[in-house]
Coordinates of C-alpha atoms and ligand atoms in Angstrom, one line a residue:
M1 CA 218.7 -40.7 78.0
L2 CA 220.6 -41.0 74.8
I3 CA 219.3 -39.2 71.8
I4 CA 220.2 -40.3 68.2
H5 CA 221.3 -37.6 66.2
N6 CA 220.1 -37.5 62.6
F7 CA 216.8 -39.3 63.6
A8 CA 213.5 -37.7 63.5
V9 CA 209.9 -39.4 64.0
F10 CA 206.5 -38.6 63.0
E11 CA 203.8 -39.3 65.6
G12 CA 200.2 -38.7 65.8
L13 CA 196.8 -40.3 65.8
D14 CA 195.6 -42.7 63.0
G15 CA 194.4 -40.6 60.0
S16 CA 196.6 -37.5 61.2
G17 CA 198.5 -38.1 57.9
T18 CA 202.0 -39.0 59.2
T19 CA 202.3 -41.7 56.3
T20 CA 201.4 -39.1 53.5
Q21 CA 203.7 -36.5 54.7
L22 CA 206.6 -38.8 54.9
R23 CA 206.1 -39.8 51.4
L24 CA 206.0 -36.1 50.5
L25 CA 209.3 -35.7 52.3
A26 CA 210.9 -38.6 50.7
E27 CA 210.0 -37.1 47.4
C28 CA 211.4 -33.6 48.4
F29 CA 214.8 -35.3 49.0
A30 CA 214.6 -37.1 45.9
G31 CA 213.7 -34.1 43.9
H32 CA 216.6 -32.1 45.3
P33 CA 219.8 -33.8 44.5
A34 CA 222.0 -31.0 43.7
S35 CA 221.1 -28.3 46.5
D36 CA 223.8 -26.4 48.2
P37 CA 224.7 -27.4 50.8
P38 CA 224.1 -30.9 49.4
L39 CA 221.1 -32.9 51.2
P40 CA 222.2 -35.6 53.3
P41 CA 221.4 -39.5 52.3
F42 CA 217.5 -39.7 53.3
F43 CA 216.0 -42.9 54.6
D44 CA 212.3 -43.1 55.7
T45 CA 211.0 -46.1 57.6
S46 CA 208.2 -47.0 59.8
E47 CA 206.9 -49.1 62.8
P48 CA 205.6 -51.5 62.7
T49 CA 208.6 -52.4 60.3
G50 CA 208.2 -54.6 57.2
G51 CA 210.6 -57.2 58.8
P52 CA 209.3 -60.6 60.6
V53 CA 208.1 -59.1 63.8
G54 CA 206.6 -56.2 62.0
R55 CA 204.5 -58.5 59.9
L56 CA 203.4 -60.4 62.9
I57 CA 202.1 -57.2 64.4
R58 CA 200.3 -56.2 61.4
S59 CA 198.2 -59.4 61.3
V60 CA 197.4 -58.5 65.1
L61 CA 196.2 -55.2 64.2
G62 CA 194.3 -56.3 61.2
G63 CA 192.5 -58.9 63.4
E64 CA 193.6 -62.1 61.8
I65 CA 195.4 -63.3 65.0
S66 CA 194.5 -62.3 68.8
L67 CA 197.2 -62.0 71.3
E68 CA 197.3 -60.7 74.8
P69 CA 197.8 -57.0 74.8
A70 CA 201.1 -57.4 76.8
T71 CA 202.3 -59.8 74.3
V72 CA 201.6 -57.2 71.7
A73 CA 203.5 -54.7 73.7
G74 CA 206.5 -57.1 73.8
L75 CA 206.4 -57.5 69.9
F76 CA 206.2 -53.8 69.4
A77 CA 209.4 -53.6 71.6
A78 CA 211.1 -56.5 69.7
D79 CA 210.4 -55.0 66.3
R80 CA 211.8 -51.8 67.6
H81 CA 215.1 -53.4 68.8
E82 CA 215.6 -55.0 65.4
H83 CA 214.7 -51.7 63.6
L84 CA 217.2 -49.7 65.7
Y85 CA 220.3 -52.4 66.1
G86 CA 219.4 -55.0 63.3
K87 CA 221.1 -55.2 59.9
N88 CA 221.0 -51.8 57.9
G89 CA 219.3 -50.5 61.5
I90 CA 218.6 -46.9 62.4
I91 CA 221.6 -46.5 64.7
G92 CA 223.9 -47.6 61.9
R93 CA 222.5 -45.3 59.3
C94 CA 222.4 -42.3 61.6
R95 CA 226.2 -43.0 62.7
Q96 CA 227.0 -42.9 59.0
G97 CA 225.3 -39.5 58.3
E98 CA 222.0 -40.4 56.9
L99 CA 218.9 -38.6 57.9
V100 CA 216.4 -41.2 58.9
V101 CA 212.7 -40.5 59.7
S102 CA 210.4 -43.0 60.8
D103 CA 206.5 -43.0 60.6
R104 CA 206.0 -43.8 64.4
Y105 CA 208.5 -44.9 67.0
L106 CA 208.6 -45.5 71.1
P107 CA 206.0 -42.6 71.7
S108 CA 203.4 -44.6 69.8
S109 CA 204.0 -47.6 72.2
L110 CA 203.8 -45.3 75.2
V111 CA 200.4 -43.8 74.0
Y112 CA 198.8 -46.9 72.4
Q113 CA 200.1 -49.7 74.4
G114 CA 199.8 -47.5 77.4
I115 CA 195.8 -47.5 76.8
T116 CA 195.9 -51.2 76.3
C117 CA 198.1 -52.4 79.1
G118 CA 198.3 -49.5 81.4
E119 CA 201.3 -47.0 82.0
E120 CA 203.9 -49.4 83.4
L121 CA 204.6 -52.3 80.9
P122 CA 205.3 -50.2 77.8
R123 CA 207.6 -47.8 79.9
K124 CA 209.5 -50.9 81.2
L125 CA 209.8 -52.5 77.9
N126 CA 210.9 -49.6 76.1
S127 CA 213.1 -48.0 79.0
D128 CA 216.4 -48.7 77.3
F129 CA 215.7 -47.3 73.8
P130 CA 217.3 -44.1 72.9
F131 CA 215.3 -40.8 71.7
P132 CA 214.8 -39.3 68.4
E133 CA 216.7 -35.9 67.9
L134 CA 213.1 -34.4 66.4
L135 CA 209.5 -35.4 67.3
L136 CA 207.0 -34.0 64.9
F137 CA 203.7 -34.4 66.1
F138 CA 200.8 -34.2 63.9
D139 CA 198.1 -32.4 65.6
L140 CA 194.4 -33.4 64.7
D141 CA 191.2 -33.7 66.7
P142 CA 190.2 -37.5 66.9
Q143 CA 186.9 -36.8 65.0
T144 CA 188.5 -35.2 61.9
A145 CA 191.1 -37.9 61.9
G146 CA 188.4 -40.5 62.1
Q147 CA 186.5 -39.1 59.1
R148 CA 189.8 -39.4 57.4
I149 CA 190.5 -42.9 58.0
K150 CA 186.8 -44.0 57.3
A151 CA 187.1 -44.7 53.9
R152 CA 190.1 -46.8 54.6
A153 CA 189.8 -50.5 53.6
G154 CA 190.7 -52.9 56.5
R155 CA 190.7 -50.6 59.6
D156 CA 192.9 -51.7 62.5
I157 CA 191.9 -52.7 66.3
Y158 CA 192.8 -49.3 67.6
E159 CA 190.9 -47.2 65.0
H160 CA 187.7 -46.3 66.8
L161 CA 187.0 -43.0 68.1
E162 CA 186.9 -43.6 72.1
F163 CA 190.5 -45.2 71.8
Q164 CA 191.8 -42.2 69.7
I165 CA 190.3 -39.5 72.1
R166 CA 192.4 -41.4 74.7
A167 CA 195.4 -41.5 72.5
R168 CA 195.5 -37.8 71.8
E169 CA 195.3 -37.2 75.7
R170 CA 198.4 -39.3 76.2
Y171 CA 200.1 -37.7 73.5
K172 CA 199.5 -34.1 75.1
A173 CA 200.7 -35.4 78.5
L174 CA 203.9 -37.3 77.0
L175 CA 205.1 -34.6 74.7
P176 CA 206.4 -32.2 77.5
E177 CA 208.4 -35.2 78.9
Y178 CA 210.2 -35.5 75.6
E179 CA 211.1 -31.9 75.4
E180 CA 212.3 -32.0 79.1
A181 CA 214.5 -35.0 78.0
G182 CA 216.1 -32.7 75.4
V183 CA 214.1 -33.8 72.2
R184 CA 213.0 -31.1 70.0
V185 CA 209.2 -31.5 69.8
E186 CA 207.3 -29.5 66.9
R187 CA 203.6 -29.6 66.7
V188 CA 202.2 -29.7 63.4
D189 CA 198.6 -28.3 62.7
A190 CA 197.5 -31.4 60.6
S191 CA 194.1 -30.0 60.0
A192 CA 196.0 -27.8 57.4
G193 CA 195.9 -28.6 53.7
I194 CA 198.5 -31.2 52.5
G195 CA 200.7 -28.8 51.0
D196 CA 200.8 -26.3 54.0
V197 CA 201.6 -29.3 56.4
A198 CA 204.2 -30.5 54.1
G199 CA 205.9 -26.9 54.3
A200 CA 205.7 -27.2 58.0
V201 CA 207.4 -30.5 58.0
W202 CA 210.1 -29.3 55.5
R203 CA 210.8 -26.3 57.8
A204 CA 211.2 -28.4 61.0
V205 CA 213.5 -30.8 59.2
Q206 CA 215.4 -27.9 57.8
K207 CA 216.4 -27.0 61.2
M208 CA 218.2 -30.3 61.9
P209 CA 222.0 -29.7 62.2
I210 CA 222.5 -32.2 59.5
M211 CA 221.0 -30.2 56.9
S212 CA 223.4 -27.4 57.2
R213 CA 226.6 -29.6 57.4
Ligands
TYD1 P1 200.1 -46.8 61.3 O1 201.1 -45.8 61.0 O2 198.7 -46.6 61.2 O3 200.3 -47.9 60.1 P2 199.2 -48.1 58.6 O4 199.4 -46.7 57.8 O5 199.8 -49.1 57.8 O6 198.0 -48.3 59.2 O7 200.2 -47.9 62.3 C1 199.8 -49.1 62.6 C2 199.1 -49.1 64.1 O8 200.1 -49.5 65.0 C3 198.6 -47.6 64.7 O9 197.3 -47.7 65.0 C4 199.5 -47.4 66.0 C5 199.9 -48.7 66.3 N1 201.2 -48.7 67.0 C6 201.2 -49.2 68.2 O10 200.2 -49.4 68.8 N2 202.2 -49.2 69.1 C7 203.6 -48.9 68.4 O11 204.6 -48.9 69.2 C8 203.7 -48.4 67.1 C9 205.0 -48.2 66.6 C10 202.2 -48.5 66.5

């Protein structure tokens, strides 16, 4: 399976801090413009995307519209296709020497849609997509993750404890598969303080070859 160089993804349960940490990482890049060697151009992104398919997915996640689980799995794959290959997509950016980091990617489909649709469908729908170079897994127990998102307005359809417990089990089973495929998988203790987690993320990203070019 093809690996996209210069591409990293953040994965974890809802409430594990991927979104906060990606924002902090982007701030780090913006705050160090003149380092030696110079930092590569940085692009942070997320799935579901802000594009038309991603917006449709968000209305499903928010419970505003209801679709069959298999339809939703198809939408995530369609959104991902656009994210990779569409205008200003991940593939083009990485080829041009940008460092791209996405808050969620293909593993989220195997984990979340694996629960709603069974193992086979998300694997089939996602079988042609390339792998990231680095996968950072934000490891947090589902109870603590649940406490963190409790205060959030408008929780999505997957944000309940039983679902998140199953999601964590699926992540744990999936990560070795990625390692075997040649993806660098780093597990971050997401129960640590925000600054410590940010430090661990920074160190993991530093090890990407693009950072020492
Ligand atoms: P999330 O990162 O929680 O977005 P936000 O911070 O805006 O709430 O992602 C939204 C949800 O989408 C999350 O519960 C995981 C789910 N998801 C899938 O079910 N499959 C996928 O392929 C992806 C990318 C996300």
